[in-house]
Amino acid sequence: MANIPELDIVIPVFNEGENITRVLDALHAAIQKHTYRVLICYDFPEDTTLAALDAYDNPGIDIERVLNPGRGPHAAVLAGFEASTAPAIFVFPADDDYNPPIIDSMVDMMQDGCEIVCASRFMQGGKMVDCPWLKALLVRSSAWVLHHIARVPTHDPSNGLRMFSRRVIESIQIESTEGFTYSIELLVKTDRLGWRICERPASWYERGAGEGQSNFKVLKWLPAYLKWFWYAFATNVLVMHPNTVPLRENAPQA
C-alpha cells in the first residue's frame, strides 16, 4: 500500500488546459517540506484539462484524476473529499500559480492543531487585486461583518482557498448544494463546535485574458451564502442554534 501523503490538494477543473500545467509546476516548485498528492476533479472526459495532463511530464508530482459523478464545482470538490486520504485537504483553484508558497506553512499550522486553516486576503500581508467592483464590495463588506460582528475567527470567511483537517471532512455533514458554499458552511460549523480555526495571509488576482472564465457566480450563489451568514450570526451573536452540529455517521471521535 502506498504511503499516505500529508496533504491532498483538491483542484476542481472545467476546461483548464491553458492553466493547469503552470499551476502544477508552481506547486512542485513551492512545496518542499511536506508530501502531497494532487486530485484533479473533472466533470467529463473531453475536458481540456485532461489532454494537458496527458502531455504533462513531471514525475515529481503524484496526480490522481477524479471523475465528478455530478456536474459543477460543488460536486467536484465533494468528489475530491471522498477520494482524499491525507490528514490535510486543501481546495485549490486551477488557475492559481501565486499562492503555492504558503502551502507548507499552512500544513505546519494544521499539524500544530488547527482543524481549518483559512487563506486570508484581508489580514495584514494579504491582498485582493483587480476584483470587479460589485464582487469586491460584497466580499469585503460581508467579510468585515462576519469577522467583526458575527465573530467568525477569520478575516476572510468567504474565501474558498481553505485547508481542512480529515476530522472536519469526515465528521461534519455538508448540507450545501451550490458552488463553493460548502466552504463557509464547514467554517461556521467548525467554529460552532469550538474546534480550532487559524489563518494566514494570501493573495488573490482576477483572471486575466487567456486564463479562462471563472466559475465563481457571486449573484447566483448569494442566497446559499446568506444561509450560512445567518447561521454564523444566530450561533455566535443570537445563540439561537443548538449546541451541537449534526455529524456524519461513523464520524471520528475527538
PDB file of C-alpha atoms in Angstrom:
ATOM      1  CA  MET A   1       0.000   0.000   0.000  1.00  0.00           C
ATOM      2  CA  ALA A   2       1.368   3.411  -0.986  1.00  0.00           C
ATOM      3  CA  ASN A   3       2.252   5.795   1.795  1.00  0.00           C
ATOM      4  CA  ILE A   4      -0.490   8.280   2.616  1.00  0.00           C
ATOM      5  CA  PRO A   5       0.677  11.835   1.839  1.00  0.00           C
ATOM      6  CA  GLU A   6       0.498  14.603   4.420  1.00  0.00           C
ATOM      7  CA  LEU A   7      -1.664  16.710   2.107  1.00  0.00           C
ATOM      8  CA  ASP A   8      -4.230  16.138  -0.625  1.00  0.00           C
ATOM      9  CA  ILE A   9      -4.712  19.133  -2.936  1.00  0.00           C
ATOM     10  CA  VAL A  10      -8.213  19.045  -4.449  1.00  0.00           C
ATOM     11  CA  ILE A  11      -8.436  21.000  -7.714  1.00  0.00           C
ATOM     12  CA  PRO A  12     -11.895  21.214  -9.355  1.00  0.00           C
ATOM     13  CA  VAL A  13     -11.466  21.867 -13.078  1.00  0.00           C
ATOM     14  CA  PHE A  14     -13.532  22.888 -16.083  1.00  0.00           C
ATOM     15  CA  ASN A  15     -11.516  23.159 -19.322  1.00  0.00           C
ATOM     16  CA  GLU A  16      -8.374  24.380 -17.547  1.00  0.00           C
ATOM     17  CA  GLY A  17      -5.982  23.103 -20.200  1.00  0.00           C
ATOM     18  CA  GLU A  18      -4.382  26.543 -20.549  1.00  0.00           C
ATOM     19  CA  ASN A  19      -3.706  26.860 -16.817  1.00  0.00           C
ATOM     20  CA  ILE A  20      -3.233  23.513 -15.150  1.00  0.00           C
ATOM     21  CA  THR A  21       0.379  22.680 -16.046  1.00  0.00           C
ATOM     22  CA  ARG A  22       1.527  26.134 -14.947  1.00  0.00           C
ATOM     23  CA  VAL A  23      -0.195  25.600 -11.589  1.00  0.00           C
ATOM     24  CA  LEU A  24       1.249  22.109 -11.204  1.00  0.00           C
ATOM     25  CA  ASP A  25       4.737  23.468 -11.876  1.00  0.00           C
ATOM     26  CA  ALA A  26       4.159  26.150  -9.220  1.00  0.00           C
ATOM     27  CA  LEU A  27       3.051  23.539  -6.686  1.00  0.00           C
ATOM     28  CA  HIS A  28       6.071  21.374  -7.442  1.00  0.00           C
ATOM     29  CA  ALA A  29       8.465  24.303  -7.035  1.00  0.00           C
ATOM     30  CA  ALA A  30       6.908  25.655  -3.836  1.00  0.00           C
ATOM     31  CA  ILE A  31       6.043  22.610  -1.696  1.00  0.00           C
ATOM     32  CA  GLN A  32       9.349  21.415  -0.299  1.00  0.00           C
ATOM     33  CA  LYS A  33       8.585  20.367   3.260  1.00  0.00           C
ATOM     34  CA  HIS A  34       5.534  18.083   3.071  1.00  0.00           C
ATOM     35  CA  THR A  35       4.443  15.143   0.941  1.00  0.00           C
ATOM     36  CA  TYR A  36       1.366  15.762  -1.177  1.00  0.00           C
ATOM     37  CA  ARG A  37      -0.902  14.443  -3.901  1.00  0.00           C
ATOM     38  CA  VAL A  38      -2.974  16.409  -6.408  1.00  0.00           C
ATOM     39  CA  LEU A  39      -6.565  15.313  -7.067  1.00  0.00           C
ATOM     40  CA  ILE A  40      -7.846  16.692 -10.385  1.00  0.00           C
ATOM     41  CA  CYS A  41     -11.651  16.617 -10.194  1.00  0.00           C
ATOM     42  CA  TYR A  42     -13.314  16.848 -13.606  1.00  0.00           C
ATOM     43  CA  ASP A  43     -16.858  16.654 -14.997  1.00  0.00           C
ATOM     44  CA  PHE A  44     -16.436  14.939 -18.378  1.00  0.00           C
ATOM     45  CA  PRO A  45     -13.753  13.063 -20.367  1.00  0.00           C
ATOM     46  CA  GLU A  46     -13.488  15.782 -23.031  1.00  0.00           C
ATOM     47  CA  ASP A  47     -12.346  18.399 -20.506  1.00  0.00           C
ATOM     48  CA  THR A  48      -9.257  20.122 -21.943  1.00  0.00           C
ATOM     49  CA  THR A  49      -7.523  19.723 -18.579  1.00  0.00           C
ATOM     50  CA  LEU A  50      -7.151  16.001 -19.169  1.00  0.00           C
ATOM     51  CA  ALA A  51      -5.424  16.442 -22.523  1.00  0.00           C
ATOM     52  CA  ALA A  52      -2.996  18.862 -20.876  1.00  0.00           C
ATOM     53  CA  LEU A  53      -2.305  16.284 -18.167  1.00  0.00           C
ATOM     54  CA  ASP A  54      -1.669  13.611 -20.812  1.00  0.00           C
ATOM     55  CA  ALA A  55       1.078  15.789 -22.248  1.00  0.00           C
ATOM     56  CA  TYR A  56       2.464  16.855 -18.863  1.00  0.00           C
ATOM     57  CA  ASP A  57       5.728  15.245 -17.851  1.00  0.00           C
ATOM     58  CA  ASN A  58       6.761  15.767 -14.257  1.00  0.00           C
ATOM     59  CA  PRO A  59       7.327  12.525 -12.334  1.00  0.00           C
ATOM     60  CA  GLY A  60       7.829  14.548  -9.148  1.00  0.00           C
ATOM     61  CA  ILE A  61       4.087  15.169  -8.759  1.00  0.00           C
ATOM     62  CA  ASP A  62       1.614  12.488  -7.713  1.00  0.00           C
ATOM     63  CA  ILE A  63      -1.551  13.245  -9.718  1.00  0.00           C
ATOM     64  CA  GLU A  64      -4.849  11.372  -9.496  1.00  0.00           C
ATOM     65  CA  ARG A  65      -7.846  12.058 -11.717  1.00  0.00           C
ATOM     66  CA  VAL A  66     -11.248  12.008 -10.004  1.00  0.00           C
ATOM     67  CA  LEU A  67     -14.409  11.875 -12.115  1.00  0.00           C
ATOM     68  CA  ASN A  68     -17.182  14.075 -10.758  1.00  0.00           C
ATOM     69  CA  PRO A  69     -20.357  11.944 -10.565  1.00  0.00           C
ATOM     70  CA  GLY A  70     -22.393  15.144 -10.917  1.00  0.00           C
ATOM     71  CA  ARG A  71     -21.714  18.493 -12.543  1.00  0.00           C
ATOM     72  CA  GLY A  72     -20.227  21.754 -11.318  1.00  0.00           C
ATOM     73  CA  PRO A  73     -17.662  22.834  -8.718  1.00  0.00           C
ATOM     74  CA  HIS A  74     -19.625  21.762  -5.649  1.00  0.00           C
ATOM     75  CA  ALA A  75     -19.963  18.137  -6.725  1.00  0.00           C
ATOM     76  CA  ALA A  76     -16.374  18.140  -7.993  1.00  0.00           C
ATOM     77  CA  VAL A  77     -14.986  19.277  -4.637  1.00  0.00           C
ATOM     78  CA  LEU A  78     -17.088  16.730  -2.752  1.00  0.00           C
ATOM     79  CA  ALA A  79     -15.804  14.006  -5.084  1.00  0.00           C
ATOM     80  CA  GLY A  80     -12.293  15.145  -4.192  1.00  0.00           C
ATOM     81  CA  PHE A  81     -13.108  14.966  -0.495  1.00  0.00           C
ATOM     82  CA  GLU A  82     -14.359  11.411  -0.923  1.00  0.00           C
ATOM     83  CA  ALA A  83     -11.213  10.400  -2.822  1.00  0.00           C
ATOM     84  CA  SER A  84      -8.860  12.043  -0.320  1.00  0.00           C
ATOM     85  CA  THR A  85      -6.944  10.066   2.295  1.00  0.00           C
ATOM     86  CA  ALA A  86      -4.455  12.607   3.677  1.00  0.00           C
ATOM     87  CA  PRO A  87      -4.807  14.185   7.136  1.00  0.00           C
ATOM     88  CA  ALA A  88      -4.999  17.640   5.486  1.00  0.00           C
ATOM     89  CA  ILE A  89      -7.117  18.522   2.436  1.00  0.00           C
ATOM     90  CA  PHE A  90      -6.625  21.782   0.547  1.00  0.00           C
ATOM     91  CA  VAL A  91      -9.126  23.018  -2.042  1.00  0.00           C
ATOM     92  CA  PHE A  92      -7.090  24.906  -4.626  1.00  0.00           C
ATOM     93  CA  PRO A  93      -8.004  26.838  -7.814  1.00  0.00           C
ATOM     94  CA  ALA A  94      -6.859  25.545 -11.179  1.00  0.00           C
ATOM     95  CA  ASP A  95      -5.522  28.982 -12.197  1.00  0.00           C
ATOM     96  CA  ASP A  96      -3.610  29.963  -9.029  1.00  0.00           C
ATOM     97  CA  ASP A  97       0.143  29.874  -9.572  1.00  0.00           C
ATOM     98  CA  TYR A  98       0.972  32.530  -6.957  1.00  0.00           C
ATOM     99  CA  ASN A  99      -0.257  31.034  -3.655  1.00  0.00           C
ATOM    100  CA  PRO A 100       1.647  27.706  -3.601  1.00  0.00           C
ATOM    101  CA  PRO A 101       4.435  29.254  -1.447  1.00  0.00           C
ATOM    102  CA  ILE A 102       2.006  29.484   1.501  1.00  0.00           C
ATOM    103  CA  ILE A 103       1.112  25.790   1.449  1.00  0.00           C
ATOM    104  CA  ASP A 104       3.966  24.385   3.546  1.00  0.00           C
ATOM    105  CA  SER A 105       3.219  26.879   6.327  1.00  0.00           C
ATOM    106  CA  MET A 106      -0.490  26.024   6.217  1.00  0.00           C
ATOM    107  CA  VAL A 107       0.284  22.330   6.645  1.00  0.00           C
ATOM    108  CA  ASP A 108       2.541  23.278   9.584  1.00  0.00           C
ATOM    109  CA  MET A 109      -0.409  25.069  11.190  1.00  0.00           C
ATOM    110  CA  MET A 110      -2.642  22.063  10.570  1.00  0.00           C
ATOM    111  CA  GLN A 111      -0.112  19.738  12.177  1.00  0.00           C
ATOM    112  CA  ASP A 112       0.061  22.148  15.129  1.00  0.00           C
ATOM    113  CA  GLY A 113      -3.601  21.504  15.901  1.00  0.00           C
ATOM    114  CA  CYS A 114      -5.695  23.676  13.576  1.00  0.00           C
ATOM    115  CA  GLU A 115      -8.784  21.993  12.145  1.00  0.00           C
ATOM    116  CA  ILE A 116      -9.196  24.614   9.407  1.00  0.00           C
ATOM    117  CA  VAL A 117      -6.547  26.960   8.033  1.00  0.00           C
ATOM    118  CA  CYS A 118      -8.020  29.884   6.106  1.00  0.00           C
ATOM    119  CA  ALA A 119      -6.091  31.719   3.419  1.00  0.00           C
ATOM    120  CA  SER A 120      -6.974  35.358   4.095  1.00  0.00           C
ATOM    121  CA  ARG A 121      -6.900  38.230   1.620  1.00  0.00           C
ATOM    122  CA  PHE A 122      -7.977  40.729   4.273  1.00  0.00           C
ATOM    123  CA  MET A 123      -5.482  40.268   7.091  1.00  0.00           C
ATOM    124  CA  GLN A 124      -2.112  42.010   7.218  1.00  0.00           C
ATOM    125  CA  GLY A 125       0.043  40.671   4.387  1.00  0.00           C
ATOM    126  CA  GLY A 126      -2.894  39.563   2.222  1.00  0.00           C
ATOM    127  CA  LYS A 127      -4.283  41.265  -0.872  1.00  0.00           C
ATOM    128  CA  MET A 128      -7.031  41.158  -3.498  1.00  0.00           C
ATOM    129  CA  VAL A 129      -6.131  42.674  -6.882  1.00  0.00           C
ATOM    130  CA  ASP A 130      -8.289  43.732  -9.861  1.00  0.00           C
ATOM    131  CA  CYS A 131     -11.512  42.288  -8.471  1.00  0.00           C
ATOM    132  CA  PRO A 132     -14.710  43.566 -10.206  1.00  0.00           C
ATOM    133  CA  TRP A 133     -16.224  46.300  -8.072  1.00  0.00           C
ATOM    134  CA  LEU A 134     -19.525  44.555  -7.250  1.00  0.00           C
ATOM    135  CA  LYS A 135     -17.837  41.329  -6.225  1.00  0.00           C
ATOM    136  CA  ALA A 136     -15.222  43.278  -4.225  1.00  0.00           C
ATOM    137  CA  LEU A 137     -17.938  45.260  -2.428  1.00  0.00           C
ATOM    138  CA  LEU A 138     -19.910  42.150  -1.499  1.00  0.00           C
ATOM    139  CA  VAL A 139     -16.873  40.132  -0.451  1.00  0.00           C
ATOM    140  CA  ARG A 140     -15.146  42.842   1.581  1.00  0.00           C
ATOM    141  CA  SER A 141     -18.259  44.068   3.363  1.00  0.00           C
ATOM    142  CA  SER A 142     -19.524  40.587   4.208  1.00  0.00           C
ATOM    143  CA  ALA A 143     -16.069  39.561   5.431  1.00  0.00           C
ATOM    144  CA  TRP A 144     -15.862  42.596   7.727  1.00  0.00           C
ATOM    145  CA  VAL A 145     -19.312  41.980   9.193  1.00  0.00           C
ATOM    146  CA  LEU A 146     -18.788  38.255   9.711  1.00  0.00           C
ATOM    147  CA  HIS A 147     -15.405  38.714  11.375  1.00  0.00           C
ATOM    148  CA  HIS A 148     -16.030  41.825  13.488  1.00  0.00           C
ATOM    149  CA  ILE A 149     -19.717  41.424  14.348  1.00  0.00           C
ATOM    150  CA  ALA A 150     -20.555  37.728  13.968  1.00  0.00           C
ATOM    151  CA  ARG A 151     -17.109  36.878  15.425  1.00  0.00           C
ATOM    152  CA  VAL A 152     -16.170  34.268  12.824  1.00  0.00           C
ATOM    153  CA  PRO A 153     -12.454  33.676  13.562  1.00  0.00           C
ATOM    154  CA  THR A 154     -11.005  34.635  10.165  1.00  0.00           C
ATOM    155  CA  HIS A 155     -10.776  37.937   8.328  1.00  0.00           C
ATOM    156  CA  ASP A 156     -11.834  36.228   5.070  1.00  0.00           C
ATOM    157  CA  PRO A 157     -14.782  33.899   5.746  1.00  0.00           C
ATOM    158  CA  SER A 158     -15.955  33.527   2.133  1.00  0.00           C
ATOM    159  CA  ASN A 159     -12.596  32.656   0.590  1.00  0.00           C
ATOM    160  CA  GLY A 160     -12.684  29.162  -0.901  1.00  0.00           C
ATOM    161  CA  LEU A 161      -8.895  28.800  -0.602  1.00  0.00           C
ATOM    162  CA  ARG A 162      -9.024  26.764   2.577  1.00  0.00           C
ATOM    163  CA  MET A 163      -7.355  23.750   4.173  1.00  0.00           C
ATOM    164  CA  PHE A 164      -9.434  21.256   6.171  1.00  0.00           C
ATOM    165  CA  SER A 165      -8.444  18.507   8.567  1.00  0.00           C
ATOM    166  CA  ARG A 166      -9.590  14.956   7.943  1.00  0.00           C
ATOM    167  CA  ARG A 167     -11.597  15.270  11.152  1.00  0.00           C
ATOM    168  CA  VAL A 168     -13.628  18.129   9.652  1.00  0.00           C
ATOM    169  CA  ILE A 169     -14.197  16.359   6.330  1.00  0.00           C
ATOM    170  CA  GLU A 170     -15.157  13.054   7.928  1.00  0.00           C
ATOM    171  CA  SER A 171     -17.194  14.478  10.804  1.00  0.00           C
ATOM    172  CA  ILE A 172     -19.328  17.371   9.593  1.00  0.00           C
ATOM    173  CA  GLN A 173     -22.301  16.677   7.358  1.00  0.00           C
ATOM    174  CA  ILE A 174     -22.324  19.055   4.372  1.00  0.00           C
ATOM    175  CA  GLU A 175     -25.785  20.414   3.618  1.00  0.00           C
ATOM    176  CA  SER A 176     -24.790  22.877   0.879  1.00  0.00           C
ATOM    177  CA  THR A 177     -25.515  22.005  -2.731  1.00  0.00           C
ATOM    178  CA  GLU A 178     -24.235  25.002  -4.723  1.00  0.00           C
ATOM    179  CA  GLY A 179     -20.872  26.377  -5.757  1.00  0.00           C
ATOM    180  CA  PHE A 180     -18.301  26.870  -3.034  1.00  0.00           C
ATOM    181  CA  THR A 181     -20.790  27.450  -0.212  1.00  0.00           C
ATOM    182  CA  TYR A 182     -19.663  24.209   1.452  1.00  0.00           C
ATOM    183  CA  SER A 183     -16.514  26.117   2.484  1.00  0.00           C
ATOM    184  CA  ILE A 184     -18.251  28.724   4.631  1.00  0.00           C
ATOM    185  CA  GLU A 185     -20.635  26.039   5.920  1.00  0.00           C
ATOM    186  CA  LEU A 186     -17.727  23.940   7.191  1.00  0.00           C
ATOM    187  CA  LEU A 187     -16.127  27.078   8.640  1.00  0.00           C
ATOM    188  CA  VAL A 188     -19.112  28.202  10.705  1.00  0.00           C
ATOM    189  CA  LYS A 189     -19.950  24.657  11.825  1.00  0.00           C
ATOM    190  CA  THR A 190     -16.362  24.049  12.892  1.00  0.00           C
ATOM    191  CA  ASP A 191     -16.489  27.317  14.832  1.00  0.00           C
ATOM    192  CA  ARG A 192     -19.780  26.200  16.433  1.00  0.00           C
ATOM    193  CA  LEU A 193     -18.090  23.002  17.595  1.00  0.00           C
ATOM    194  CA  GLY A 194     -15.322  25.054  19.215  1.00  0.00           C
ATOM    195  CA  TRP A 195     -12.612  23.462  17.080  1.00  0.00           C
ATOM    196  CA  ARG A 196      -9.510  25.498  16.339  1.00  0.00           C
ATOM    197  CA  ILE A 197      -9.513  27.732  13.236  1.00  0.00           C
ATOM    198  CA  CYS A 198      -6.365  29.517  12.022  1.00  0.00           C
ATOM    199  CA  GLU A 199      -5.468  31.822   9.131  1.00  0.00           C
ATOM    200  CA  ARG A 200      -2.505  33.110   7.210  1.00  0.00           C
ATOM    201  CA  PRO A 201      -2.162  35.848   4.565  1.00  0.00           C
ATOM    202  CA  ALA A 202      -2.841  35.019   0.925  1.00  0.00           C
ATOM    203  CA  SER A 203      -3.217  36.800  -2.409  1.00  0.00           C
ATOM    204  CA  TRP A 204      -5.974  36.847  -4.999  1.00  0.00           C
ATOM    205  CA  TYR A 205      -5.808  38.154  -8.585  1.00  0.00           C
ATOM    206  CA  GLU A 206      -8.665  38.445 -11.042  1.00  0.00           C
ATOM    207  CA  ARG A 207      -8.241  36.125 -14.025  1.00  0.00           C
ATOM    208  CA  GLY A 208      -6.579  37.817 -16.974  1.00  0.00           C
ATOM    209  CA  ALA A 209      -7.225  37.451 -20.687  1.00  0.00           C
ATOM    210  CA  GLY A 210      -6.462  33.953 -21.913  1.00  0.00           C
ATOM    211  CA  GLU A 211      -6.864  32.363 -18.483  1.00  0.00           C
ATOM    212  CA  GLY A 212     -10.410  31.157 -18.996  1.00  0.00           C
ATOM    213  CA  GLN A 213     -13.690  32.033 -17.321  1.00  0.00           C
ATOM    214  CA  SER A 214     -14.099  31.859 -13.567  1.00  0.00           C
ATOM    215  CA  ASN A 215     -16.746  29.502 -12.197  1.00  0.00           C
ATOM    216  CA  PHE A 216     -17.463  31.866  -9.282  1.00  0.00           C
ATOM    217  CA  LYS A 217     -21.057  33.085  -9.718  1.00  0.00           C
ATOM    218  CA  VAL A 218     -21.441  35.583  -6.890  1.00  0.00           C
ATOM    219  CA  LEU A 219     -25.054  36.654  -7.506  1.00  0.00           C
ATOM    220  CA  LYS A 220     -26.349  33.170  -8.301  1.00  0.00           C
ATOM    221  CA  TRP A 221     -24.880  31.706  -5.129  1.00  0.00           C
ATOM    222  CA  LEU A 222     -25.629  34.680  -2.873  1.00  0.00           C
ATOM    223  CA  PRO A 223     -28.804  33.161  -1.288  1.00  0.00           C
ATOM    224  CA  ALA A 224     -26.885  29.989  -0.430  1.00  0.00           C
ATOM    225  CA  TYR A 225     -24.108  32.039   1.163  1.00  0.00           C
ATOM    226  CA  LEU A 226     -26.644  34.101   3.123  1.00  0.00           C
ATOM    227  CA  LYS A 227     -27.964  30.937   4.766  1.00  0.00           C
ATOM    228  CA  TRP A 228     -24.582  30.325   6.367  1.00  0.00           C
ATOM    229  CA  PHE A 229     -24.021  34.023   7.128  1.00  0.00           C
ATOM    230  CA  TRP A 230     -27.252  33.863   9.131  1.00  0.00           C
ATOM    231  CA  TYR A 231     -26.081  30.669  10.832  1.00  0.00           C
ATOM    232  CA  ALA A 232     -22.919  32.468  11.954  1.00  0.00           C
ATOM    233  CA  PHE A 233     -24.936  35.324  13.458  1.00  0.00           C
ATOM    234  CA  ALA A 234     -27.516  33.042  15.036  1.00  0.00           C
ATOM    235  CA  THR A 235     -24.802  30.875  16.540  1.00  0.00           C
ATOM    236  CA  ASN A 236     -22.323  33.464  17.809  1.00  0.00           C
ATOM    237  CA  VAL A 237     -24.480  36.518  18.456  1.00  0.00           C
ATOM    238  CA  LEU A 238     -28.088  35.447  18.951  1.00  0.00           C
ATOM    239  CA  VAL A 239     -27.328  31.952  20.319  1.00  0.00           C
ATOM    240  CA  MET A 240     -30.352  30.571  18.507  1.00  0.00           C
ATOM    241  CA  HIS A 241     -28.863  27.299  17.266  1.00  0.00           C
ATOM    242  CA  PRO A 242     -28.495  24.141  19.356  1.00  0.00           C
ATOM    243  CA  ASN A 243     -25.172  23.405  20.969  1.00  0.00           C
ATOM    244  CA  THR A 244     -24.357  20.533  18.651  1.00  0.00           C
ATOM    245  CA  VAL A 245     -23.712  20.296  14.914  1.00  0.00           C
ATOM    246  CA  PRO A 246     -25.149  17.242  13.134  1.00  0.00           C
ATOM    247  CA  LEU A 247     -22.242  14.935  12.376  1.00  0.00           C
ATOM    248  CA  ARG A 248     -21.837  12.266   9.733  1.00  0.00           C
ATOM    249  CA  GLU A 249     -22.375   8.623  10.559  1.00  0.00           C
ATOM    250  CA  ASN A 250     -19.207   6.954  11.831  1.00  0.00           C
ATOM    251  CA  ALA A 251     -17.610  10.347  12.455  1.00  0.00           C
ATOM    252  CA  PRO A 252     -14.186  10.015  14.118  1.00  0.00           C
ATOM    253  CA  GLN A 253     -14.117  10.693  17.819  1.00  0.00           C
ATOM    254  CA  ALA A 254     -12.133  13.573  19.292  1.00  0.00           C
TER     255      ALA A 254
END
